[in-house]
XYZ file of C-alpha atoms in Angstrom:
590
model
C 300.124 -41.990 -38.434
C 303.522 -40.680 -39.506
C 304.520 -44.440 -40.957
C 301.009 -44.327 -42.820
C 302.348 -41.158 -44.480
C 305.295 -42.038 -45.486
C 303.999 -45.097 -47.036
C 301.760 -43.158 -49.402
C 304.246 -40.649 -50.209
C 306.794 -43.513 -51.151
C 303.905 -44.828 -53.612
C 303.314 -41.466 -55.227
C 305.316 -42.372 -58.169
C 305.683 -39.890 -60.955
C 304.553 -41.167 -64.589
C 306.392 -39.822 -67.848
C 304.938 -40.511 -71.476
C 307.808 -41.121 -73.766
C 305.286 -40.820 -76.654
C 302.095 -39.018 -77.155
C 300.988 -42.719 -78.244
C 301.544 -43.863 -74.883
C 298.303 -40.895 -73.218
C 295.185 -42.326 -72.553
C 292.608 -41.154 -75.007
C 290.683 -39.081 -72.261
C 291.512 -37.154 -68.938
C 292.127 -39.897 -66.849
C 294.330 -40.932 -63.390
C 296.887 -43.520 -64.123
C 298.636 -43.515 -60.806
C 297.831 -42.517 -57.269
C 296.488 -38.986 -56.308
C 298.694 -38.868 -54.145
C 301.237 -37.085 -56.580
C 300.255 -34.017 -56.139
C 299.337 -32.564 -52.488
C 296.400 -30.442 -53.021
C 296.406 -29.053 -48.766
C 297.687 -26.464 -50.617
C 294.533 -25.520 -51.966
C 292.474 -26.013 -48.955
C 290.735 -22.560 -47.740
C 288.314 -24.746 -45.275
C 289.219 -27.562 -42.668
C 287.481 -30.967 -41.536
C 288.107 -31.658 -37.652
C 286.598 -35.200 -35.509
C 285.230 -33.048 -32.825
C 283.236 -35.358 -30.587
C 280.269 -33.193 -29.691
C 277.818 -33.489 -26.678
C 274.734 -35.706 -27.361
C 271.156 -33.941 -26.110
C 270.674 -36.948 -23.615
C 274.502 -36.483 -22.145
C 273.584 -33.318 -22.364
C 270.249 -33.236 -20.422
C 270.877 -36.209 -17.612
C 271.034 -34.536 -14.433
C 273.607 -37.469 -13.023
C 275.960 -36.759 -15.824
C 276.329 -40.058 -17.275
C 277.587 -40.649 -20.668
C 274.664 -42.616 -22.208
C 275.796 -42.426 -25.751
C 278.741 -44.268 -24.502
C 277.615 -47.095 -22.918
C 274.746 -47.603 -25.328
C 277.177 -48.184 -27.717
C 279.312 -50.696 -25.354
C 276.037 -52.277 -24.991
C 275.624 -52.802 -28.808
C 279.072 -54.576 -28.960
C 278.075 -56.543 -26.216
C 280.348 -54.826 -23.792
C 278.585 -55.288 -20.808
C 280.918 -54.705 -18.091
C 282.774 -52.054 -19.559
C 279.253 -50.418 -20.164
C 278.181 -50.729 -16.518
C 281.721 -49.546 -15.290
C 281.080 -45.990 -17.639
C 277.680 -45.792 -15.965
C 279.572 -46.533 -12.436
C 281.730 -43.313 -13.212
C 279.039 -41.156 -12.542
C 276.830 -42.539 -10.766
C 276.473 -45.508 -8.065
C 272.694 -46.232 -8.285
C 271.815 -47.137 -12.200
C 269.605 -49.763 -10.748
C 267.289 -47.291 -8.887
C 267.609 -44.605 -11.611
C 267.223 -47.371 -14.627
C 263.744 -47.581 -12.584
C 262.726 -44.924 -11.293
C 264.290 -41.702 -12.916
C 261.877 -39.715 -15.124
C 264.320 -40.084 -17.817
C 264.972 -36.050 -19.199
C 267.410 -37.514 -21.344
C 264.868 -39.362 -23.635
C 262.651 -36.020 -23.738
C 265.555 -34.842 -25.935
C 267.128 -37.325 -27.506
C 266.784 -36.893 -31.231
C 265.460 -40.345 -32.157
C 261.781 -39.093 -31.286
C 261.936 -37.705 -34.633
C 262.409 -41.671 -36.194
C 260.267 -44.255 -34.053
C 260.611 -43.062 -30.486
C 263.308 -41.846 -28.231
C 265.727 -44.481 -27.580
C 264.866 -46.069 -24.198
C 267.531 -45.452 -22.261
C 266.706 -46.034 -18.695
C 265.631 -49.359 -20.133
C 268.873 -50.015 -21.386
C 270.150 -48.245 -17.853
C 268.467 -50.847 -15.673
C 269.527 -53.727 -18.355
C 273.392 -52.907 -17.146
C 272.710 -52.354 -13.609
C 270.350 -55.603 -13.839
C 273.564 -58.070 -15.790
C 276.101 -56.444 -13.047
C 273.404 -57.450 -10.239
C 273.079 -60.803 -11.379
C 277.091 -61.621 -11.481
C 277.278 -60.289 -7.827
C 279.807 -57.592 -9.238
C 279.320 -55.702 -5.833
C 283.204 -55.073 -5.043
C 283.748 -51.627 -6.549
C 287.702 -51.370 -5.241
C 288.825 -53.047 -8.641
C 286.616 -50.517 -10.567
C 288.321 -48.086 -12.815
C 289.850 -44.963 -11.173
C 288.860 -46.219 -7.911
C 291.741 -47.032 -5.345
C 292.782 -50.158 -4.180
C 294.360 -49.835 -1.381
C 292.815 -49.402 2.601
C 292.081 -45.747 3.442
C 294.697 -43.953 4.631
C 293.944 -42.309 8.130
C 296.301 -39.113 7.427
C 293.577 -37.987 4.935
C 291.140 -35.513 5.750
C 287.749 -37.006 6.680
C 284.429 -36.147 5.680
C 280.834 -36.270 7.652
C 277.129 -36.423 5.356
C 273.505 -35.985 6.741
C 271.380 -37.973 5.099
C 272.236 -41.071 3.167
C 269.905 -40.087 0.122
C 270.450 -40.682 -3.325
C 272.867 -37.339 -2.827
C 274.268 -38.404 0.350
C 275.068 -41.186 -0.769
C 276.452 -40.398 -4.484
C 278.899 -37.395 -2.894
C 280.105 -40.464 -0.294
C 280.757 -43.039 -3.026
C 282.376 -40.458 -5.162
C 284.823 -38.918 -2.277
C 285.586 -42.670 -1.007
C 286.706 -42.889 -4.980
C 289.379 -40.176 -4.531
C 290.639 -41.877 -1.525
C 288.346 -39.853 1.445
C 287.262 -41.184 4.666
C 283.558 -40.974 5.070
C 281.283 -41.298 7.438
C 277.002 -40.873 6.540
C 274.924 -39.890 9.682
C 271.631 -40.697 8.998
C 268.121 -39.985 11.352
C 266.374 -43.803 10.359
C 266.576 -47.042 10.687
C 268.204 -47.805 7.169
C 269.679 -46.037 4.844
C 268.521 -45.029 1.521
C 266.763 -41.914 2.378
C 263.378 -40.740 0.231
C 264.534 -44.023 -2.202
C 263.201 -46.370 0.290
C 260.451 -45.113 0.264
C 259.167 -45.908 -3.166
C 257.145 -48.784 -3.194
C 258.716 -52.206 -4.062
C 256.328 -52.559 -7.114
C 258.767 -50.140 -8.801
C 261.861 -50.470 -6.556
C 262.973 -53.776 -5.123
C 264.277 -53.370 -2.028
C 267.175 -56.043 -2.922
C 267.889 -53.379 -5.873
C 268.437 -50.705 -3.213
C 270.329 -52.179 -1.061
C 272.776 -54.030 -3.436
C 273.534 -50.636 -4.666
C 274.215 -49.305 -0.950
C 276.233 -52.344 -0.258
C 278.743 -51.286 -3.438
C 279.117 -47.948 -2.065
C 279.834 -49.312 1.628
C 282.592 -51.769 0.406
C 284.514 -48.337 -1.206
C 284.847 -48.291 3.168
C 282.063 -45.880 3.486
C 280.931 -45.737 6.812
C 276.821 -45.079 7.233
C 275.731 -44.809 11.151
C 271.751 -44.947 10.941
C 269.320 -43.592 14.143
C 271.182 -40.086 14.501
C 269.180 -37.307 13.293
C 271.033 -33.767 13.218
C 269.233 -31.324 15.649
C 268.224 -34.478 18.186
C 271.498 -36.819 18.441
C 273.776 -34.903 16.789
C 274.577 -31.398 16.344
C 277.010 -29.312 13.537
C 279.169 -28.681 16.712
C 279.929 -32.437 17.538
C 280.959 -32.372 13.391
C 283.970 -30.024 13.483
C 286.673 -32.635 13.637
C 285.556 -33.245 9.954
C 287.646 -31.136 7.161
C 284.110 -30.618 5.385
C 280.482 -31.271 5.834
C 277.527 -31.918 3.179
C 273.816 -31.222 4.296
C 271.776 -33.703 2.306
C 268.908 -33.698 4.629
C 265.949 -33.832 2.086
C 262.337 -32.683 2.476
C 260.674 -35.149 4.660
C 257.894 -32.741 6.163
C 255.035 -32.971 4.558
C 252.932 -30.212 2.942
C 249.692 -29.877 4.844
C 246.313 -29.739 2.794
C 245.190 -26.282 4.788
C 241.728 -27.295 5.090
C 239.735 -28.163 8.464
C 239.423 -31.552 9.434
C 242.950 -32.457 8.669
C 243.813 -34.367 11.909
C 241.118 -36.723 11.950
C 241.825 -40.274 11.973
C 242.271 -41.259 8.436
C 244.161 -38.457 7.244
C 247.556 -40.184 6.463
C 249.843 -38.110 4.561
C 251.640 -39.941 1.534
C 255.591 -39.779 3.457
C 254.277 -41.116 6.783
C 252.104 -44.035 4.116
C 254.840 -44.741 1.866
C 257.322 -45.467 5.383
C 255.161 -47.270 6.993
C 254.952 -49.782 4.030
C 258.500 -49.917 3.801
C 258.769 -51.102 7.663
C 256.653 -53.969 6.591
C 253.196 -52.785 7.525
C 249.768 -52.739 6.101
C 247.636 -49.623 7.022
C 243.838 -50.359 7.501
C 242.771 -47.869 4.811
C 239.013 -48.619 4.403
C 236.751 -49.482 0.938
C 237.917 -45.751 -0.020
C 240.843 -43.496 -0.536
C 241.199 -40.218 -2.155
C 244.844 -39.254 -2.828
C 245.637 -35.400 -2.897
C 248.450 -34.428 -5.182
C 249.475 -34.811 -9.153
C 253.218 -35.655 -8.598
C 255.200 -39.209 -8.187
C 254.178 -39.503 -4.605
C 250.498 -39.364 -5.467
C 250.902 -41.819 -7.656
C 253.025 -43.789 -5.665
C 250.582 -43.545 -2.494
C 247.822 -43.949 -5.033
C 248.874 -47.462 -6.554
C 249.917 -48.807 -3.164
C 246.423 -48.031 -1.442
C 245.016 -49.773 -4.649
C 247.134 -52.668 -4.062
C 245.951 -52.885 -0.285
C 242.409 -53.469 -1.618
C 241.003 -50.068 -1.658
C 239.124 -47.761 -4.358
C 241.419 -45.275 -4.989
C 240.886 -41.614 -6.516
C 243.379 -39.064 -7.127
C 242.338 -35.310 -6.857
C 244.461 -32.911 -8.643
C 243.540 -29.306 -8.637
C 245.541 -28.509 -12.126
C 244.729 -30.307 -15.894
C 247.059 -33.586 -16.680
C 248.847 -31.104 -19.144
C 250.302 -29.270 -15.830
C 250.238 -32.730 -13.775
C 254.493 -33.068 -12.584
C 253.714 -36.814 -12.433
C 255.142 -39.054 -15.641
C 253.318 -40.076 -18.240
C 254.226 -43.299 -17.360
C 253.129 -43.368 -13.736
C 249.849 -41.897 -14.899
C 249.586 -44.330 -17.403
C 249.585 -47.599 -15.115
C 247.838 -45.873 -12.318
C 245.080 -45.634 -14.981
C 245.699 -49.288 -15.990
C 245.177 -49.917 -12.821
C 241.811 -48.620 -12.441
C 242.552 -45.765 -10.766
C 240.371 -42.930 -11.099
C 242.150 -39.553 -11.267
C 239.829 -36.636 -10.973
C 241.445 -33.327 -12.274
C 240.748 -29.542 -11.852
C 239.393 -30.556 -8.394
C 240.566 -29.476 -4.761
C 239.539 -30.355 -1.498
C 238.010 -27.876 0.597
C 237.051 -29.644 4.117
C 238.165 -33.070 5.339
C 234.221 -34.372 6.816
C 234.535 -36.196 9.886
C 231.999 -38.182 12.235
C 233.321 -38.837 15.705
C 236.805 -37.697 14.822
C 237.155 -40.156 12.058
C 236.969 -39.161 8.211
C 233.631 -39.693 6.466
C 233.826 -38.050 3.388
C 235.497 -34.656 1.593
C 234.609 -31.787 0.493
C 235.437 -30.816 -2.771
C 235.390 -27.588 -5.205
C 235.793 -27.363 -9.177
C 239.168 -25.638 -10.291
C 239.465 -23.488 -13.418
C 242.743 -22.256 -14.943
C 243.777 -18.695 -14.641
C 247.349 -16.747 -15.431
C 250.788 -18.840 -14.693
C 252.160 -18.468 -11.613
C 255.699 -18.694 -10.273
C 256.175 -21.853 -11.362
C 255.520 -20.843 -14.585
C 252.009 -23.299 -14.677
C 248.578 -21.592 -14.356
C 247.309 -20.887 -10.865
C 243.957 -23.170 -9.817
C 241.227 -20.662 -9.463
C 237.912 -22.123 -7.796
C 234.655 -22.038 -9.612
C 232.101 -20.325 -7.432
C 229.636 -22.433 -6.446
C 230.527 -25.633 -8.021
C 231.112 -27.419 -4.338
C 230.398 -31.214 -3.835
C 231.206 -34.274 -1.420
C 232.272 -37.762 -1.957
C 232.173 -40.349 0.787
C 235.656 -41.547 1.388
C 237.285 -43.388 4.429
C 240.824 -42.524 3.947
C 242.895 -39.175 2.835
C 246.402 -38.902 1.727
C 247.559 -35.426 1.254
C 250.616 -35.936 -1.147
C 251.117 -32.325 -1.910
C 254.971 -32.590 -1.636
C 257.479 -31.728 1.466
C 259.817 -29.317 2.884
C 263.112 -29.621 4.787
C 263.493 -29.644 8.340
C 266.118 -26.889 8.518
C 265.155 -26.276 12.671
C 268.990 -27.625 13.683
C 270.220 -24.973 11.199
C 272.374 -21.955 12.583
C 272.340 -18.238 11.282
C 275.022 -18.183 9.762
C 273.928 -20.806 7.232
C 271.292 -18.959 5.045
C 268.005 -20.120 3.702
C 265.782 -18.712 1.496
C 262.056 -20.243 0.571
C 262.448 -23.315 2.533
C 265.803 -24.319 1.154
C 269.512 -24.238 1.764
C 271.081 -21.285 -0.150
C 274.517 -22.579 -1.792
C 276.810 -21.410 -4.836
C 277.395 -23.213 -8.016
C 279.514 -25.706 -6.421
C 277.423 -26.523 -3.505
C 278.848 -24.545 -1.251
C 276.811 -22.881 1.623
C 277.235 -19.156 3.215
C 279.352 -21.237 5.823
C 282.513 -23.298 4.821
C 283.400 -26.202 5.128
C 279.949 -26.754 5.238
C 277.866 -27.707 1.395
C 274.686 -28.625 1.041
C 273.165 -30.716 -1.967
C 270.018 -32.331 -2.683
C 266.578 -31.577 -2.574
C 267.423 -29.328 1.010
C 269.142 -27.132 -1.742
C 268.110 -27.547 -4.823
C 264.644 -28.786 -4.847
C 264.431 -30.882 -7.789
C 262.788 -34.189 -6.276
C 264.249 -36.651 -8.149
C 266.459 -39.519 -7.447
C 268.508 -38.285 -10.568
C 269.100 -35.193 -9.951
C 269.879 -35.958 -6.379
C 272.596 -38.029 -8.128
C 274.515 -34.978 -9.746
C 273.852 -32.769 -6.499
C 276.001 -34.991 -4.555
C 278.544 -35.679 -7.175
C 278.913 -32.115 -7.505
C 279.476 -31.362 -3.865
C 282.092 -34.315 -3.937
C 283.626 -32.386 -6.590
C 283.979 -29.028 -4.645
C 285.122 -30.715 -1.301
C 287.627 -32.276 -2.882
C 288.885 -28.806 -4.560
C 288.678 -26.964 -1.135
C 290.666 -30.214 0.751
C 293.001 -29.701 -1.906
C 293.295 -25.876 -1.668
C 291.822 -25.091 -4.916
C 289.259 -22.464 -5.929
C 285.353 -23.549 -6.293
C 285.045 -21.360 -9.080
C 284.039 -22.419 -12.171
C 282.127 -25.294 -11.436
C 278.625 -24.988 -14.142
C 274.868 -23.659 -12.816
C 273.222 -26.107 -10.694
C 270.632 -26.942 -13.517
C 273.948 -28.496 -15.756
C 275.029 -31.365 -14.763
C 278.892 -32.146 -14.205
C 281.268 -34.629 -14.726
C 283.674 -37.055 -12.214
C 285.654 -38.317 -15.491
C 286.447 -35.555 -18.137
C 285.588 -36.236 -21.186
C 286.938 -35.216 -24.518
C 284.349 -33.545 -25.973
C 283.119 -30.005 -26.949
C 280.061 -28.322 -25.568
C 278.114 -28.026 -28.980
C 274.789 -29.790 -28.654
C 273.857 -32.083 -31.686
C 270.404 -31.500 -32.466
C 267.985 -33.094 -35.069
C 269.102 -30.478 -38.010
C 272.466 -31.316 -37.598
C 272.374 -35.343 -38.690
C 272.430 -37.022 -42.093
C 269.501 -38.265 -42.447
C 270.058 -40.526 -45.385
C 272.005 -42.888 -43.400
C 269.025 -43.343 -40.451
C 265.700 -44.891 -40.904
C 262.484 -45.110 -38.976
C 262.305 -47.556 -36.311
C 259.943 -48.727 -33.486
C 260.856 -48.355 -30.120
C 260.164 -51.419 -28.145
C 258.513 -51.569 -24.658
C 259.582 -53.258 -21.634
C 257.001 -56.220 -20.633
C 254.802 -55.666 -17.938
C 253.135 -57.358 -15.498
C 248.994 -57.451 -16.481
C 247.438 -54.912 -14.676
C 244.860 -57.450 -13.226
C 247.536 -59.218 -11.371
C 250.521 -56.818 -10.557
C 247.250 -54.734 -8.310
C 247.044 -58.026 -6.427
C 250.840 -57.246 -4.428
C 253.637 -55.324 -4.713
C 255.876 -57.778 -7.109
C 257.965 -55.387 -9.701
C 255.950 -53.978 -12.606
C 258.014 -53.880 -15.315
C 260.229 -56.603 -16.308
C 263.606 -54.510 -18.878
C 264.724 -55.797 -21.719
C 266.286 -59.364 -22.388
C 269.759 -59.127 -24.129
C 268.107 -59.208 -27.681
C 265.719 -56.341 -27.330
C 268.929 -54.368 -25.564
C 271.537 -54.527 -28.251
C 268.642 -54.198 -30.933
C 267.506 -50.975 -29.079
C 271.335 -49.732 -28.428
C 271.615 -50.325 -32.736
C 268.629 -47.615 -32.757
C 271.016 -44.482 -31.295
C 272.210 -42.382 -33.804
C 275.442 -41.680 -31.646
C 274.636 -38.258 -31.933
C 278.416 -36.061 -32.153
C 280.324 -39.315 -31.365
C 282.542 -41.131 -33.745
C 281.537 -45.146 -34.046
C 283.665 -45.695 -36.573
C 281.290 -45.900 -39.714
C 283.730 -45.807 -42.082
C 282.281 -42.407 -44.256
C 284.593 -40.741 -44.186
C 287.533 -42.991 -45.140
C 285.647 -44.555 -48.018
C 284.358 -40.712 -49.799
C 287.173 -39.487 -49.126
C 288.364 -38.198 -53.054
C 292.384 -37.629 -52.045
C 292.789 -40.680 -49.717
C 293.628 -37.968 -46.810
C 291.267 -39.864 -44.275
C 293.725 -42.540 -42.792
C 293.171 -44.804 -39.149
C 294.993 -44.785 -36.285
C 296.029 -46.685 -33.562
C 294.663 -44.087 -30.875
C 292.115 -42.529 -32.053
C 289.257 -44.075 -34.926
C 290.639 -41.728 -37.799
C 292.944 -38.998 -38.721
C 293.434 -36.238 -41.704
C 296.404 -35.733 -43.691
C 296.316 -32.261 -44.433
C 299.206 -32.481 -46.822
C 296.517 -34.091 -49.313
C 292.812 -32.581 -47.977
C 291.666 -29.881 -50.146
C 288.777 -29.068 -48.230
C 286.183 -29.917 -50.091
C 283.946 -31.233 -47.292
C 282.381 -34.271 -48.349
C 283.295 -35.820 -45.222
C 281.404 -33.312 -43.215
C 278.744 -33.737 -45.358
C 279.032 -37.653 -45.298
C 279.081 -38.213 -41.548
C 275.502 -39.105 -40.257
C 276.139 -38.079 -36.651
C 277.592 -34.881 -37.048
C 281.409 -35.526 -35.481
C 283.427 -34.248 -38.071
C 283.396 -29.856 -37.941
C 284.375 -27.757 -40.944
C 285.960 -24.561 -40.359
C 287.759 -21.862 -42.098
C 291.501 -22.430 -42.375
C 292.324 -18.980 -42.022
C 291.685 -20.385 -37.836
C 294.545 -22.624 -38.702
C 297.119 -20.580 -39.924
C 300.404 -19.767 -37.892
């Protein structure tokens, strides 16, 4: 920058009028501006200030979508994938399966429909996948060289999405790791959801990257049977990322009859390869993902399906999305409806017995409690029940000394239980349920291991509803919402959909639903972000600019020279995305 000023100062010539004959006829600028340096006049201050985008700001894995949209846009497709791989090691399960928070807030709802990032998401993950690019020891920040044994090691339960994610992000800071896990594979509640939204080749390629970081994963050991917290105290620190695989029973009689099959034990028992002889009829209990997913996979096996839900859709925690196809699909969901008595003949399920809900006052979820309507009971003839009213942990191998409150894990803001070395992270703590969120709940712990390995405090780190960061970024906490863009400089666009498969056929088997976006449709739909806070280099600023104080730089996109900015804030004004600030000068003084 310095050679760029003294350039302009060198051309700021000084003009003197021998004659009067020689003035122009009118007020006018003969030579550069840069004559006189006006700073002097300046009583407020432009800043670039990068600010936080409201989907950076609201993905529970942390992941710095504004940034790789962009890369995606210039066609950066590695280098887009490689941001994602910062901060999280499955975008090819989340770019499918995550409920996407992010695009609840991003601001281009406003002007055509959010921007569709786990679309784009899955598009990276999808281009990496197809170039093999499985090798992550020649990924940024992540260490090349074998493990060295000196270093302390660390032991995980569960090889979840959080299991997993605090593994690949310790074995990135140079930590021997070894995952315990109780089954057969790894992969945790992820392999359970069914292949029609989550190829198992997806899964495991992602698995694969985080096991050639030298991540060990020993399957068949299940803490409390196998293995005990006793047999782990040759580890520096340990992370409890158990999940809730204990199902929620219904409460009702009749429950163990043959034909009850809760949605867990379902859902596994498809992933080992079989086919459960469900009958001409299933009712599905339960308005979350795992009715759905139970729902759509007993339609797929042949059967009428109907999904009871005991709430209105508006309370339903499924997505719109899953509700959508399930619909599509010619499933029939039922709401404000709750089963009262499982009917049996000879021990087998026959029918159910149902009662009419109403809506009374919230409860403590903060949705309004189910009340029954008296005398509105009915039956429906049904040969097959899945309860899929959500799960608890199996804390039974836990000690006393390791609190628990409500069914889960109690732990600090870093993930940190009432025993150390000992964290916990994942639904076991945090209760979330989804793979997302799972995400940042291992990172997090990964974080505060390696702080307590290295003797460091684990204060500090940010509530466990915010997510946090592996790679710091330079950029202030202010969220950029709607109010705070130029709107001249954005117009309204579509958002385009991913293909699908026709409902008619995709019922027939479990072949992936929805298809992403070819390379077209991504780099159109990565144009659509506003880049909310975050500098891409428009240009605004440099060309309104009145005293030619905006100049580039090598490092960073653009600089001030305050020897010639007067403060008169056009380029605030002027920026579309909101990443230039404008404060009082009087902050500036020494």
């Amino acid at each position: 920058m310095k050679g760029a000023i003294d350039f302009m100062e060198e051309e700021a010539k000084i003009i003197i009028f021998k004659s009067e004959a020689e003035m122009p006829p009118m007020a006018a600028t003969l030579a550069t501006t840069l004559y006189n340096k006006t700073g002097s006049w300046r009583y407020m201050r432009p800043l670039y200030v990068d600010k936080t985008p409201p989907c950076n700001d609201a993905c529970p894995a942390g992941e710095d979508i504004v940034g790789y949209l962009g890369l995606i846009r210039q066609g950066r497709y590695r280098e887009g994938w490689e941001l994602i791989m910062q901060e999280n090691p499955f975008p090819g399960v989340c770019g499918r399966v995550c409920p996407h928070p992010c695009e609840s807030q991003c601001n281009r709802i406003e002007l055509g429909g959010a921007i569709a990032i786990h679309v784009q998401e899955r598009f990276l993950a999808d281009w990496a996948y197809e170039r093999g690019l499985r090798d992550l020891k020649g990924l940024k920040g992540i260490p090349s060289d074998p493990l060295d044994p000196s270093v302390p090691s660390v032991a995980i339960i569960g090889s979840g999405p959080a299991g997993l994610s605090c593994a690949y992000q310790l074995a990135r800071k140079g930590y021997p790791v070894t995952v315990f896990e109780a089954q057969d594979k790894p992969g945790g509640m992820m392999r359970l959801i069914p292949e029609y939204r989550l190829p198992r080749e997806i899964l495991d390629y992602e698995i694969a990257a985080i096991q050639s970081l030298g991540v060990e994963i020993r399957t068949g050991v299940r803490l409390g049977k196998d293995l005990s917290l006793d047999d782990l105290k040759d580890y520096k620190a340990i992370l409890l990322a158990v999940g809730q695989s204990v199902s929620r029973k219904l409460g009702v009689s009749g429950e163990e009859a043959t034909g009850v099959l809760h949605g867990i034990e379902f859902l596994r028992r498809l992933d080992q390869g079989e086919k459960p002889s469900l009958g001409s009829k299933v009712a599905v209990i339960g308005g979350g993902n795992t009715a759905m997913d139970a729902g759509r996979s007993a339609r797929r096996l042949g059967a009428e399906v109907s999904i009871l839900y005991r709430r209105s859709r508006h309370e339903m925690p499924a997505s719109d999305e899953e509700i959508e196809e399930a619909l599509e699909e010619g499933i029939q969901i039922e709401y404000l409806v709750a089963p009262v008595e499982v009917l049996t003949k000879k021990g087998q399920v026959s029918g159910l017995k149902c009662t009419r809900m109403q809506l009374g006052e919230p409860d403590e979820s903060g949705r309004r409690r189910p009340v029954p309507v008296s005398g509105s009971e009915y039956t429906i003839k049904v040969d097959t029940v899945i309860p899929a009213l959500g799960q608890v942990a199996d804390l039974s191998f836990l000690e006393k000394d390791i609190k628990t409150e409500r069914e889960y894990i109690v732990v600090d803001d870093s993930g940190a239980t009432t025993r150390l070395p000992i964290f916990a992270g994942g639904d076991v703590a945090t209760g979330y349920g989804t793979v997302t969120h799972a995400v940042g709940s291992g990172k997090r712990a990964a974080l505060a291991i390696d702080h307590l390995l290295r003797g460091e405090t684990l204060e500090g780190f940010p509530p466990l509803d915010r997510n946090v960061h592996a790679v710091p970024r330079d950029m202030a906490a202010i969220v950029v919402s709607f109010g705070d863009l130029n709107l001249v400089y954005f117009e309204e666009e579509p958002r385009p959909r991913q293909a699908q498969a026709p409902a008619k056929e995709r019922v027939k088997d479990f072949t992936e639903v929805n298809r992403g976006f070819d390379e077209e449709i991504a780099i159109a739909e990565a144009a659509r972000c506003f880049s909310c806070g975050t500098c891409n280099q428009c240009d605004n600023c440099l060309i309104f600019c009145p005293d030619l104080a905006v100049l580039r730089d090598g490092e960073k996109p653009y600089v001030f020279n305050y020897d010639y900015c007067k403060g008169c804030g056009i380029c605030f004004t002027e920026c579309p995305r909101r990443a230039i600030s404008f404060e009082e000068e009087i902050k500036w003084k020494k």
